[in-house]
mmCIF file of C-alpha atoms and ligand atoms in Angstrom:
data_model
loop_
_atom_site.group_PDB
_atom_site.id
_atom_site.type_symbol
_atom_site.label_atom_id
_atom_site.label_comp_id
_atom_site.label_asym_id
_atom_site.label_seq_id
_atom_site.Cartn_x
_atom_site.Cartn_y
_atom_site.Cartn_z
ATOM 1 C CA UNK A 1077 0.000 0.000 0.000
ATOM 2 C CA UNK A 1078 0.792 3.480 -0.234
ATOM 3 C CA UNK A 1079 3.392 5.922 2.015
ATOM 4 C CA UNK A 1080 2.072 8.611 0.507
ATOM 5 C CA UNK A 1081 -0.073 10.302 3.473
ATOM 6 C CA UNK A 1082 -3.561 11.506 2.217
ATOM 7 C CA UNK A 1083 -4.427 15.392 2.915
ATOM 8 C CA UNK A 1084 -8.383 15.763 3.849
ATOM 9 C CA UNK A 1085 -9.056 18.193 1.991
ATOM 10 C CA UNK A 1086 -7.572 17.424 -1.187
ATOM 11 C CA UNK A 1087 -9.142 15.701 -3.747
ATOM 12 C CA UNK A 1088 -7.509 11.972 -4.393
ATOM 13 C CA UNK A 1089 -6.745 10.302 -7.523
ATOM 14 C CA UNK A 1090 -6.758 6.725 -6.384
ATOM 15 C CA UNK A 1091 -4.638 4.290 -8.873
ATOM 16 C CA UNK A 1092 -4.771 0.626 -8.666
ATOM 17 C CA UNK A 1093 -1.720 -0.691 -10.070
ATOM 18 C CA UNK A 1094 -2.926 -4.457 -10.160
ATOM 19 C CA UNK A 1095 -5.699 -3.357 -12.471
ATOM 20 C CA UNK A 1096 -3.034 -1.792 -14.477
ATOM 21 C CA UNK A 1097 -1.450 -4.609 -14.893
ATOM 22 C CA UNK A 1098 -4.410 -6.732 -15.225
ATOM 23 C CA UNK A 1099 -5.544 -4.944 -17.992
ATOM 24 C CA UNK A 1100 -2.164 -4.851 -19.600
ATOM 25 C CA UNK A 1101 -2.552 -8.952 -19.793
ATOM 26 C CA UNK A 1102 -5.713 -8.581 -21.085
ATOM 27 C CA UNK A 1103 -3.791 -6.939 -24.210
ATOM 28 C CA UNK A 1104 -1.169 -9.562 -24.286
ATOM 29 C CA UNK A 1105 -4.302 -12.159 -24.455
ATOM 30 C CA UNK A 1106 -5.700 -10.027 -27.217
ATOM 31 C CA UNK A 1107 -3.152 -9.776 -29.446
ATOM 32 C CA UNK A 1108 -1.110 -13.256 -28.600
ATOM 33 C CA UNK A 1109 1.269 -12.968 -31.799
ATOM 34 C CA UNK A 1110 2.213 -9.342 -31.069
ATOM 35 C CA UNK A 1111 4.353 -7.695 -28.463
ATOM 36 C CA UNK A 1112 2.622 -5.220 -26.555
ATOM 37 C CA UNK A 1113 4.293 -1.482 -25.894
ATOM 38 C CA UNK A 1114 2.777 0.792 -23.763
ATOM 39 C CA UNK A 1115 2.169 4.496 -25.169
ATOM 40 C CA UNK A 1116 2.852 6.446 -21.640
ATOM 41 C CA UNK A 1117 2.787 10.254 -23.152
ATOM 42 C CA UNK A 1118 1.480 12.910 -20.777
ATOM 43 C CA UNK A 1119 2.405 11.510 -17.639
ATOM 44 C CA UNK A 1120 0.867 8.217 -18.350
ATOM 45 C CA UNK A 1121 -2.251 10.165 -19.340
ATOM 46 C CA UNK A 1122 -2.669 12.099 -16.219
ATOM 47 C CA UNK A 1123 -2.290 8.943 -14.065
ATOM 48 C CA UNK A 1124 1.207 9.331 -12.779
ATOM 49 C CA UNK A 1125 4.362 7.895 -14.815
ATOM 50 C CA UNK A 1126 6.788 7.417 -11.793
ATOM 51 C CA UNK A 1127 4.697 4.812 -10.469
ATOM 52 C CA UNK A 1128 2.897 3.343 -13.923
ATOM 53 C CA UNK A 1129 5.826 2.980 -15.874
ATOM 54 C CA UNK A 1130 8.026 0.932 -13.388
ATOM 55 C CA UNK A 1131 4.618 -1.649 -12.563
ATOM 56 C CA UNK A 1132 4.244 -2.309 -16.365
ATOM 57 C CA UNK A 1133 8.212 -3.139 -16.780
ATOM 58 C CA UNK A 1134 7.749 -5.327 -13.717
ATOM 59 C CA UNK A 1135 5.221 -6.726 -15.814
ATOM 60 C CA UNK A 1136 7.447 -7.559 -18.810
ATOM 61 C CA UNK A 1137 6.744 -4.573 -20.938
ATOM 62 C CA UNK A 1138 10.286 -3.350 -22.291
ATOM 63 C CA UNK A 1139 9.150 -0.721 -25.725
ATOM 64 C CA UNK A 1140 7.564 2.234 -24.492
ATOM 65 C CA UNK A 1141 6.286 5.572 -26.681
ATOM 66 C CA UNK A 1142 6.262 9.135 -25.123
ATOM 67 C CA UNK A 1143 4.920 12.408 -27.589
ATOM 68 C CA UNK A 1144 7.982 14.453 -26.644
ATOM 69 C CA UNK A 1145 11.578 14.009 -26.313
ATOM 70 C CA UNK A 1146 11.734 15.455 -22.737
ATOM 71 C CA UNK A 1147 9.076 13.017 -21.698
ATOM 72 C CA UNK A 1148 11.299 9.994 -23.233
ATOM 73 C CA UNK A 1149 14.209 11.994 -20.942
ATOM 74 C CA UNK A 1150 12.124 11.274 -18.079
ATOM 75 C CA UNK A 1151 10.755 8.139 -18.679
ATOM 76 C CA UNK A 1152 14.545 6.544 -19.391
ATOM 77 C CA UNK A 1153 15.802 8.012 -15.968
ATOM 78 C CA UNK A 1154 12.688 6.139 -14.330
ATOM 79 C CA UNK A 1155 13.360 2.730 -15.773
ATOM 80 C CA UNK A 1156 16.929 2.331 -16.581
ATOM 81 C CA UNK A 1157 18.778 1.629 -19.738
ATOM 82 C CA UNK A 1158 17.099 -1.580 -20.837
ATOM 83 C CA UNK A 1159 13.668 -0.663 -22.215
ATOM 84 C CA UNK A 1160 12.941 0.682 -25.698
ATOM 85 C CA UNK A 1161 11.678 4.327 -25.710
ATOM 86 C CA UNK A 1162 10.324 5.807 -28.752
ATOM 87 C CA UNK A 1163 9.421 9.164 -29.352
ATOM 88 C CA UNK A 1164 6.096 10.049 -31.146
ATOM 89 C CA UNK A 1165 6.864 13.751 -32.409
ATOM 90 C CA UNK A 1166 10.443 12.842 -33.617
ATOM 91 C CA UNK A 1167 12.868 15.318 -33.842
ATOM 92 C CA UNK A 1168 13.944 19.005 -35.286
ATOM 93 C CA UNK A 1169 17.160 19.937 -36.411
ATOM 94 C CA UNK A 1170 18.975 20.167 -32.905
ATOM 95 C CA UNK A 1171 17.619 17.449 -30.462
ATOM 96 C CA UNK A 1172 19.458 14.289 -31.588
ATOM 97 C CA UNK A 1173 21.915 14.666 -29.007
ATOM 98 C CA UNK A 1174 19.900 14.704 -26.429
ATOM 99 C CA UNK A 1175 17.622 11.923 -28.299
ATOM 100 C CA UNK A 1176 21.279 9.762 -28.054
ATOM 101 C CA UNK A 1177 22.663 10.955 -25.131
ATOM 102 C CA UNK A 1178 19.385 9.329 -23.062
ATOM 103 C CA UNK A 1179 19.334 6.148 -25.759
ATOM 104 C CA UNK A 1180 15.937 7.436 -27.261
ATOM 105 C CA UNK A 1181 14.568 6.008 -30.463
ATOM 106 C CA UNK A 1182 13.035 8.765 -32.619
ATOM 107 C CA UNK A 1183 9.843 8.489 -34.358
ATOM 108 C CA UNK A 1184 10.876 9.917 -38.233
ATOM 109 C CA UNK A 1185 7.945 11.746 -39.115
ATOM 110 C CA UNK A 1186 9.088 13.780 -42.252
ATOM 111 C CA UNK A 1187 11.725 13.130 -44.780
ATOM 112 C CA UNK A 1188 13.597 16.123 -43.240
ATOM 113 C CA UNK A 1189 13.541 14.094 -40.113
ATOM 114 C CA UNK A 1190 15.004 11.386 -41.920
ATOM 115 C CA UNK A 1191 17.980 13.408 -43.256
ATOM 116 C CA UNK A 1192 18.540 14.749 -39.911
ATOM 117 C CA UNK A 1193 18.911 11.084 -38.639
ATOM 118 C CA UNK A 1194 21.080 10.340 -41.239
ATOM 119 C CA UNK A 1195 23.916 12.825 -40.630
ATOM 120 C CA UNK A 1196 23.018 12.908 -36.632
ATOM 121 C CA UNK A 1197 21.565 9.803 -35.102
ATOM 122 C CA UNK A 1198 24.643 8.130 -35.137
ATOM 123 C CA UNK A 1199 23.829 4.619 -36.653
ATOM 124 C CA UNK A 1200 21.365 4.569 -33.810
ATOM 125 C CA UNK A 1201 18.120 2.421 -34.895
ATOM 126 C CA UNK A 1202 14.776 4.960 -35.320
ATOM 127 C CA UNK A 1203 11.109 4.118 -36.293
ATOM 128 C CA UNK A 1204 9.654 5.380 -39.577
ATOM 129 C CA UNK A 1205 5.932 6.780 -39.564
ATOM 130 C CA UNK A 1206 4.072 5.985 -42.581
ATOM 131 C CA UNK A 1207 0.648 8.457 -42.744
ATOM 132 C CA UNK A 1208 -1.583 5.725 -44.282
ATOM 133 C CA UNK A 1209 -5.114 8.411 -44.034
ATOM 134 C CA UNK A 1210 -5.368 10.016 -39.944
ATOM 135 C CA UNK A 1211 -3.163 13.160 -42.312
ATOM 136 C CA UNK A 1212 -1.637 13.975 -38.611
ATOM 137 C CA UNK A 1213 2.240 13.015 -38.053
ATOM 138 C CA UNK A 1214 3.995 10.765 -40.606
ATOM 139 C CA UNK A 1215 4.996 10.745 -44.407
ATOM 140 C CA UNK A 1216 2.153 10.268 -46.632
ATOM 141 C CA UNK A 1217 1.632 7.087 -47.956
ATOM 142 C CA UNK A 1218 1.125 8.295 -51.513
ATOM 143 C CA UNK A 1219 5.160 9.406 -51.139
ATOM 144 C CA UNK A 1220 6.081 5.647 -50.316
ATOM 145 C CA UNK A 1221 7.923 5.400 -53.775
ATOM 146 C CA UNK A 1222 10.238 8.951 -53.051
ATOM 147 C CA UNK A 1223 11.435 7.247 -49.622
ATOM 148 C CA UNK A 1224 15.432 7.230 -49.076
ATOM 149 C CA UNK A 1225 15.845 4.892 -46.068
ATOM 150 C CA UNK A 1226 19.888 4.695 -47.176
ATOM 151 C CA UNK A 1227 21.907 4.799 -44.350
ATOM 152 C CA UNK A 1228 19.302 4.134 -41.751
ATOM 153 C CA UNK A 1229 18.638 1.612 -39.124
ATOM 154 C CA UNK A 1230 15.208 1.426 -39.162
ATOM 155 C CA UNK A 1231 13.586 -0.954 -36.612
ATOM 156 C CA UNK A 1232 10.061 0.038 -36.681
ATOM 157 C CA UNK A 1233 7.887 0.750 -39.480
ATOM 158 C CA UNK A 1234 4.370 2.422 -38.010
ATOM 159 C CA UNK A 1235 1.288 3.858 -38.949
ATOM 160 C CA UNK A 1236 -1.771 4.944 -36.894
ATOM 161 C CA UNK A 1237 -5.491 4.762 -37.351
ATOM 162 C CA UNK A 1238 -8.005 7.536 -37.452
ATOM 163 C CA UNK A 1239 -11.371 5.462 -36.603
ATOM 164 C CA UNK A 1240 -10.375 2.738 -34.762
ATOM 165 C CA UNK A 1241 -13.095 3.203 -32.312
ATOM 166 C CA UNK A 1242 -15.097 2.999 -34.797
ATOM 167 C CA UNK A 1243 -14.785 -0.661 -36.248
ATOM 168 C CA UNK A 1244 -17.220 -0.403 -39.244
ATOM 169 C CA UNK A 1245 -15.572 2.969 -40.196
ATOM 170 C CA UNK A 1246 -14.639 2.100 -43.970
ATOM 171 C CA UNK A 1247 -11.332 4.480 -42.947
ATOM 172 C CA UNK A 1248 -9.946 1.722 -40.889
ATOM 173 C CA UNK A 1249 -9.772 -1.247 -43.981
ATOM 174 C CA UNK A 1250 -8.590 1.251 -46.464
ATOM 175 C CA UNK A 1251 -5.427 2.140 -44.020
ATOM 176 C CA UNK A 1252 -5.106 -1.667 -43.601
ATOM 177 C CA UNK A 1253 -4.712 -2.152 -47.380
ATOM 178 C CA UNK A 1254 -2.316 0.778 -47.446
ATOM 179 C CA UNK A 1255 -0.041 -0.630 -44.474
ATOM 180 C CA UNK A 1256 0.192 -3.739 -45.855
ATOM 181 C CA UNK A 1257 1.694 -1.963 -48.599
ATOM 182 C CA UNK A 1258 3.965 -0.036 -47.124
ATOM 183 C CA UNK A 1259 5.442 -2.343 -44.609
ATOM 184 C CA UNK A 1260 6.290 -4.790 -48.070
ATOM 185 C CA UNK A 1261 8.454 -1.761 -49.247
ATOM 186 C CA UNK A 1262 10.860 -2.213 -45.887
ATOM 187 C CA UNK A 1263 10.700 -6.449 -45.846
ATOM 188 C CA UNK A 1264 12.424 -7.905 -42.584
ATOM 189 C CA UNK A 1265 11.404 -4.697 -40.335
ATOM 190 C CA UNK A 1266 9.028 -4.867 -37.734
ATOM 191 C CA UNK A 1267 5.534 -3.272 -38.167
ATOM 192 C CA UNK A 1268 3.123 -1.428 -35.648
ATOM 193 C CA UNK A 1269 -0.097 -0.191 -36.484
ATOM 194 C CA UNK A 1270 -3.312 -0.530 -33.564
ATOM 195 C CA UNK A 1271 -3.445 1.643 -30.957
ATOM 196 C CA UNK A 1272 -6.053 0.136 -28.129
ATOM 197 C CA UNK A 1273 -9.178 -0.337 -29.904
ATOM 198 C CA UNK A 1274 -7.329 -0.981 -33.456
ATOM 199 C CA UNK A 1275 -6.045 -4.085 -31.426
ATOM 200 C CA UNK A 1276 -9.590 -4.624 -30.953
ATOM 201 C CA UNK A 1277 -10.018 -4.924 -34.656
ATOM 202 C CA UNK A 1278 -8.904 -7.819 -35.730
ATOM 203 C CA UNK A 1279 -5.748 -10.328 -35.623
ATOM 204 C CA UNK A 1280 -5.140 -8.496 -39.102
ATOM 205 C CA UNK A 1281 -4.736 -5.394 -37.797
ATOM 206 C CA UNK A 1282 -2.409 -6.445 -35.193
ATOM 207 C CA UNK A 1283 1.080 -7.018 -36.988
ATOM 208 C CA UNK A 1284 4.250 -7.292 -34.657
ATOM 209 C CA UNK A 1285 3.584 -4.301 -31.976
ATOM 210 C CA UNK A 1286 0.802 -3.232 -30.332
ATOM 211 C CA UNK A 1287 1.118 0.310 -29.277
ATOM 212 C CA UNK A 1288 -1.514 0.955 -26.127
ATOM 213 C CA UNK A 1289 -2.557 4.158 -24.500
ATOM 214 C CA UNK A 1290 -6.219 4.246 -22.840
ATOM 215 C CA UNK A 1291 -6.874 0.383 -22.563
ATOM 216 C CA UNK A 1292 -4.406 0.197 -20.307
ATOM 217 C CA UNK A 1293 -6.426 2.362 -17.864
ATOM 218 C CA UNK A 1294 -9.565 0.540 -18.384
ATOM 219 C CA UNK A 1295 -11.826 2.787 -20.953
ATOM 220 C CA UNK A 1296 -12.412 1.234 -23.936
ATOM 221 C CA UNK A 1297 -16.199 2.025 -25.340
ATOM 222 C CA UNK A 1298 -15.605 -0.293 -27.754
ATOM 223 C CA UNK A 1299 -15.282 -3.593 -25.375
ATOM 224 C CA UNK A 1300 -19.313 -3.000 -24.875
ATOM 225 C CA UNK A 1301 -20.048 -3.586 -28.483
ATOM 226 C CA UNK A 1302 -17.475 -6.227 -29.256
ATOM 227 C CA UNK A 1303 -18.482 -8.324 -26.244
ATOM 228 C CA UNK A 1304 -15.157 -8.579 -25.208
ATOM 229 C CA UNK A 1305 -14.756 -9.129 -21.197
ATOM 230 C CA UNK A 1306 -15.447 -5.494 -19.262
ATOM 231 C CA UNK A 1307 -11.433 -4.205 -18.533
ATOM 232 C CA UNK A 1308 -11.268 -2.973 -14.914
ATOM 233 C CA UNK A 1309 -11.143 0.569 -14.389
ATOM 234 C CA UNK A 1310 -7.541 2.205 -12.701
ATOM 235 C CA UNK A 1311 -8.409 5.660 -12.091
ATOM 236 C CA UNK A 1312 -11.155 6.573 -9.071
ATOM 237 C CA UNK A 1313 -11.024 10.379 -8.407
ATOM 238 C CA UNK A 1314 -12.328 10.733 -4.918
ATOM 239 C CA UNK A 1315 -13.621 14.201 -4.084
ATOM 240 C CA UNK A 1316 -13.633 15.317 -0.302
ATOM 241 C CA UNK A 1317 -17.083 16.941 1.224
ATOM 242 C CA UNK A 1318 -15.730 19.855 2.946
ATOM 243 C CA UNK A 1319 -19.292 21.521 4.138
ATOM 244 C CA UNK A 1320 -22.779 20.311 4.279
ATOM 245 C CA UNK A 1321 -25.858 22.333 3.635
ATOM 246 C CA UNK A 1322 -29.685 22.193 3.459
ATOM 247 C CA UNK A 1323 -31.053 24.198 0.618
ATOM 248 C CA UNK A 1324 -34.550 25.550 0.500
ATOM 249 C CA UNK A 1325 -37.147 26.241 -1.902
ATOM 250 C CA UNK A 1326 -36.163 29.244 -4.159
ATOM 251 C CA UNK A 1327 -32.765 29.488 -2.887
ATOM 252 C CA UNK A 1328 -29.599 28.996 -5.462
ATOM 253 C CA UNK A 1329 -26.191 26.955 -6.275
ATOM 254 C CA UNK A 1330 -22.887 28.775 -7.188
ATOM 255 C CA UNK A 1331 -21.554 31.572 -9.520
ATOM 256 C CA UNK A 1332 -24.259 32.997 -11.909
ATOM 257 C CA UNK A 1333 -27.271 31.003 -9.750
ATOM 258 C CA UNK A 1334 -27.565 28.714 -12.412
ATOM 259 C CA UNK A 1335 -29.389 26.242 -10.205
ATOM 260 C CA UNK A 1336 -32.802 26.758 -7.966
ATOM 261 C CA UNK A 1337 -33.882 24.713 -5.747
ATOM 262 C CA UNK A 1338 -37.841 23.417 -6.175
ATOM 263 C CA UNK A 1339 -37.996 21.863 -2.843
ATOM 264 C CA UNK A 1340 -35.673 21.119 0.424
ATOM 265 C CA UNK A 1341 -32.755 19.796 -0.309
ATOM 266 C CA UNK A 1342 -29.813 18.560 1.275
ATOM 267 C CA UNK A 1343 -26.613 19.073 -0.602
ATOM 268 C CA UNK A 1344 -22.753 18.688 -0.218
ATOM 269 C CA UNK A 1345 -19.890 20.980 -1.340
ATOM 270 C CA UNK A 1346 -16.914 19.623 -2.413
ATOM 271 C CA UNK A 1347 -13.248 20.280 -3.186
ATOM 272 C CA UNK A 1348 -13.640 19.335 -6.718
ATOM 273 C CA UNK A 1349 -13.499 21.945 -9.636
ATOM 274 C CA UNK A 1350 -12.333 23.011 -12.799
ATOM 275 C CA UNK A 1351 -8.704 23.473 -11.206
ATOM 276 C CA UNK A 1352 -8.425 20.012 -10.485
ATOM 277 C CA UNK A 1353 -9.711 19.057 -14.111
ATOM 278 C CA UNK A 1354 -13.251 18.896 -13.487
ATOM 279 C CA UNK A 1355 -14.654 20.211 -17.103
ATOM 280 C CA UNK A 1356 -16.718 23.085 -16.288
ATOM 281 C CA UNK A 1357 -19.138 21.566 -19.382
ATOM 282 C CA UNK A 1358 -21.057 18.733 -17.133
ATOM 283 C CA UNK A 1359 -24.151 18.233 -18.311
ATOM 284 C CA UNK A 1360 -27.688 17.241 -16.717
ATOM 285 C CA UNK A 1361 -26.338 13.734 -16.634
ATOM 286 C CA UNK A 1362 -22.861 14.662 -14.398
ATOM 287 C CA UNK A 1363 -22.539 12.472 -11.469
ATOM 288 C CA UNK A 1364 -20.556 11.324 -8.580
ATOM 289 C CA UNK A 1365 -21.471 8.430 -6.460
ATOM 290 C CA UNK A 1366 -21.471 7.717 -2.734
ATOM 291 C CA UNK A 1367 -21.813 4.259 -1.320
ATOM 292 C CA UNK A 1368 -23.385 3.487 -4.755
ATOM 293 C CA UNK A 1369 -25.728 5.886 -5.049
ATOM 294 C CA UNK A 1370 -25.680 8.639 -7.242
ATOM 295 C CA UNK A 1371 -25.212 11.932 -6.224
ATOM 296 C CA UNK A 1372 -26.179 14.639 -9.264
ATOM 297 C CA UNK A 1373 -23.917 18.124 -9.787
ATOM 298 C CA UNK A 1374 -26.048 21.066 -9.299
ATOM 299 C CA UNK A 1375 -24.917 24.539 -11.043
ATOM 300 C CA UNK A 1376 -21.807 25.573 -12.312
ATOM 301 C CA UNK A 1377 -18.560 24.272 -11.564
ATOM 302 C CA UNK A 1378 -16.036 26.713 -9.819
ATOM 303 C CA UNK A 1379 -12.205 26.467 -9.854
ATOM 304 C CA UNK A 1380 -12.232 24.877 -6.332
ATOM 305 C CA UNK A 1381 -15.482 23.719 -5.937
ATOM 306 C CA UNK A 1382 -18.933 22.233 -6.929
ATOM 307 C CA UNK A 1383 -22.055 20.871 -4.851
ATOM 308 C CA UNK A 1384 -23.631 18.125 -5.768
ATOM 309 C CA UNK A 1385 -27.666 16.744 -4.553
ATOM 310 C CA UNK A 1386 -27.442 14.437 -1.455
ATOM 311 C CA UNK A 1387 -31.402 13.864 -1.406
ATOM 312 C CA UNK A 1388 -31.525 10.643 -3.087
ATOM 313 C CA UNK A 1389 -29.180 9.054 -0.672
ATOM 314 C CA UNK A 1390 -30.497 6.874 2.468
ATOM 315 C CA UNK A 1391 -27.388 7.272 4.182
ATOM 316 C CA UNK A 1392 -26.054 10.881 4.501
ATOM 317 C CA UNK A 1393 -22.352 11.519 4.291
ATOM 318 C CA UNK A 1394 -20.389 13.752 6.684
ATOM 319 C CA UNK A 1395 -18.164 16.364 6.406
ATOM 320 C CA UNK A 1396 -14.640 14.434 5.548
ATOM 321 C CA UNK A 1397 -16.162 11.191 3.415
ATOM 322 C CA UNK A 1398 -15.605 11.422 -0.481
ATOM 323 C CA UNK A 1399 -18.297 11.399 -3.478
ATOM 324 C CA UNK A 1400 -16.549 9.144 -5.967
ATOM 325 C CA UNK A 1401 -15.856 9.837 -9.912
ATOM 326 C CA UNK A 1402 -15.116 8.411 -12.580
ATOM 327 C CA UNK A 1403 -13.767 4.500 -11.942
ATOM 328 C CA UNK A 1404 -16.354 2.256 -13.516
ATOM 329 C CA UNK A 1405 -18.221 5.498 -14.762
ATOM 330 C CA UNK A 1406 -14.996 7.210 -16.296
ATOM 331 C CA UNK A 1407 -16.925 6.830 -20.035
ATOM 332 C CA UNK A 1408 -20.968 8.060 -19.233
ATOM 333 C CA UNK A 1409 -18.647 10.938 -17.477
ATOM 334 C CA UNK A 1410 -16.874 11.646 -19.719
ATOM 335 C CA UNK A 1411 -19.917 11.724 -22.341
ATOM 336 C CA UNK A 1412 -22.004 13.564 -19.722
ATOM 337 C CA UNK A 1413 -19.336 16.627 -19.773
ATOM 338 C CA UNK A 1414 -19.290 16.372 -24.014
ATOM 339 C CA UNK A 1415 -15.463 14.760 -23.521
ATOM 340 C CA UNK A 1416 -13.605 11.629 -24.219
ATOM 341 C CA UNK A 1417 -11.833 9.907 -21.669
ATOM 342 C CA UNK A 1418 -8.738 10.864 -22.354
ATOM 343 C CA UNK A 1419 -9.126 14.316 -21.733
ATOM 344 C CA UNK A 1420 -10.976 13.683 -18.607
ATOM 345 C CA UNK A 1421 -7.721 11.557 -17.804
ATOM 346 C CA UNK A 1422 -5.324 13.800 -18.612
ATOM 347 C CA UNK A 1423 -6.814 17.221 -17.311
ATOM 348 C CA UNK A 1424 -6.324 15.855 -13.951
ATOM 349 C CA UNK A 1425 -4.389 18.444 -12.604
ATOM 350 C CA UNK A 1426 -1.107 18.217 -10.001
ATOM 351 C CA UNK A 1427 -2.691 19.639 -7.201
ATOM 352 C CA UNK A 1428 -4.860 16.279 -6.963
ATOM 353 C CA UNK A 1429 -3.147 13.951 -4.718
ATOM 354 C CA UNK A 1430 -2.093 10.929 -6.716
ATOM 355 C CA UNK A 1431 -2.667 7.573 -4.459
ATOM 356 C CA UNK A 1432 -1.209 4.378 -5.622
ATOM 357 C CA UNK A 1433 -2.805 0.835 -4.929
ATOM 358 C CA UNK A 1434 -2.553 -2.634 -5.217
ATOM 359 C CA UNK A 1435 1.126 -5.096 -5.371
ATOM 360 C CA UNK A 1436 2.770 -3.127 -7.766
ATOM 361 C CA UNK A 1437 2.352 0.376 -5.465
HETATM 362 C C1 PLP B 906 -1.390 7.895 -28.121
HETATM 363 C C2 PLP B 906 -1.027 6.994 -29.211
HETATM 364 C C3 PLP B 906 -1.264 5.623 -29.094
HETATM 365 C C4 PLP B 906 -2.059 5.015 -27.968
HETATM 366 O O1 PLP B 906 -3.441 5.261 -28.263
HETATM 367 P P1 PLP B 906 -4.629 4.743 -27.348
HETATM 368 O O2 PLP B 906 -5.848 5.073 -28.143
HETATM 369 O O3 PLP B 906 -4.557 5.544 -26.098
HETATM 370 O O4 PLP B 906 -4.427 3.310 -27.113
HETATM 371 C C5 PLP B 906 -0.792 4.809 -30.115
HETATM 372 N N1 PLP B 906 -0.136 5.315 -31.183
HETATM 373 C C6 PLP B 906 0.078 6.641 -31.329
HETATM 374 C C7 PLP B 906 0.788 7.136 -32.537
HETATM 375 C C8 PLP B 906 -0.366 7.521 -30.362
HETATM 376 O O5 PLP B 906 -0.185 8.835 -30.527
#
């Protein structure tokens, strides 16, 4: 269990490590005949990379990916020289010392990238990124004849889909067709193409490296409508009640009195708001839970605070307990508040207390 000593009236981002973990097997099971990297960019999307990245080497993952090359600094000084570290945004003119001085593996995004590789990197192996249709980061796939790889040491050839989370998106065969073209143009090198849900796709889609991101942390909207087993959520953010009130008729919640009571209520406020990556766009469908109940967010959320309706609950809470988000609700949250997962994941801001749990903490 944890060292770290909770502070009451912080709110607590509570990570359970054995899920982690759990759900990084569930990967492995997924996609048997590929190896499995973990992409750990933005501090392991909001959850905390000191303590994620070390529990999934533990694990046996050894090839991570990071966006940025000072990410990929940290990342190599938290688990040693041994693991793979590849870095998503690749490089400009004057960072391949520092991508070879900390043994990082570029991404090569551009054929400018490539030349700077060339004179720079050294001999040092890089992945190439192959834009088969997402028209984000990589060199378009309608350029595959112009490539020089001369002089390279390629180890990874990669691509990334745009609709994966969408599996009858026709977007998602047609990049197929054009990967499998591309990766016969560099024979003998290994291929990566799904991100969570492409993995999800198909044992075609799968080639030798898996690249996951959100799975790992137990979201995947997809699972539902696969009928794949339910992944176990990581992340529970667990907002302290620091004053009760009763409400009555007429009387309203927070900046602009957006909310009015219609009866007597009893309500909670919390130290949960926009500063500590609450979106200020909830919706009528917002909610945290208590005990498992739900508990519904009245008005608008503040930078420190929000209230939130106690008068469904049989069992009122005192001043100290928590009203729980996210965990197995991270997705109808996130929907609820018109965002995906991942941003709910990684606008959780420092000032929440990060908790670790389970084996691995
Ligand atoms: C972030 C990222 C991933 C991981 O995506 P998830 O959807 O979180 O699994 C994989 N590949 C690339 C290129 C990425 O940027």
């Amino acid at each position: 269990m944890t060292m770290v000593r909770p502070i009451p009236s912080l709110p607590q981002l509570h990570v359970d490590l054995d899920a982690l973990l759990e759900n990084f097997r569930w990967f492995e099971r997924q996609a048997p005949n590929s190896a499995i990297s973990c992409a750990l960019k933005a501090n392991a999307y909001g959850l905390g990379i000191k303590k994620v990245a070390p529990a999934l080497q533990a694990a046996g993952c050894d090839i991570f990916f990071v966006a940025h090359i000072c990410e990929g600094e940290e990342l190599r000084e938290i688990l040693g020289k041994n693991p793979i570290i590849y870095v998503l945004h690749g490089l400009l003119t004057h960072e391949a010392e520092t991508l070879l001085n900390h043994d990082l593996r570029p991404v090569l995004n551009t054929h400018q990238q490539m030349d700077v590789w060339r004179k720079q990197g050294k001999g040092q192996p890089a992945a190439l990124h192959i834009d088969t249709g997402i028209n984000r980061l990589g060199i378009a796939f309608d350029e595959l004849e112009t490539i020089n790889s001369s002089d390279l040491n390629l180890c990874l050839i990669m691509s990334h889909l745009a609709c994966a989370a969408e599996p009858a998106h026709p977007l998602n065969a047609q990049q197929l067709q054009r990967f499998t073209k591309v990766i016969q143009h560099f024979p003998g090198i290994a291929a990566s193409f799904c991100n969570s849900a492409g993995t999800l796709l198909g044992s075609e889609y799968q080639f030798d490296l898996a690249r996951i991101g959100i799975g790992l942390f137990g979201t995947l909207a997809l699972e539902a409508e696969l009928g794949t087993p339910t992944m176990t959520p990581v992340a529970r953010l667990l907002a302290p009640i620091v004053q009760l009130k009763t409400l009555h008729k007429g009387q309203q919640v927070g900046y602009g009195a957006t909310f009015e009571a219609d009866r007597t209520m009893q309500v909670a406020v919390l130290a949960y708001g926009y500063a500590d990556g609450l979106p200020r766009t909830i919706g009528p469908d917002t909610k945290g839970w208590f005990k498992g109940a739900s508990v519904p967010l009245l008005g608008r959320v503040s930078m420190d605070l929000i209230v939130v309706d106690l008068s469904q609950l049989d069992q009122q809470p005192q001043v100290g307990e928590h009203i729980e988000f996210m965990g197995h609700d991270l997705e109808p949250f996130a929907d609820s508040c018109g965002a995906e997962p991942y941003e709910i994941l990684t606008s959780i801001s420092p000032r929440v207390q990060r908790i670790y749990q389970g084996e691995a903490a």
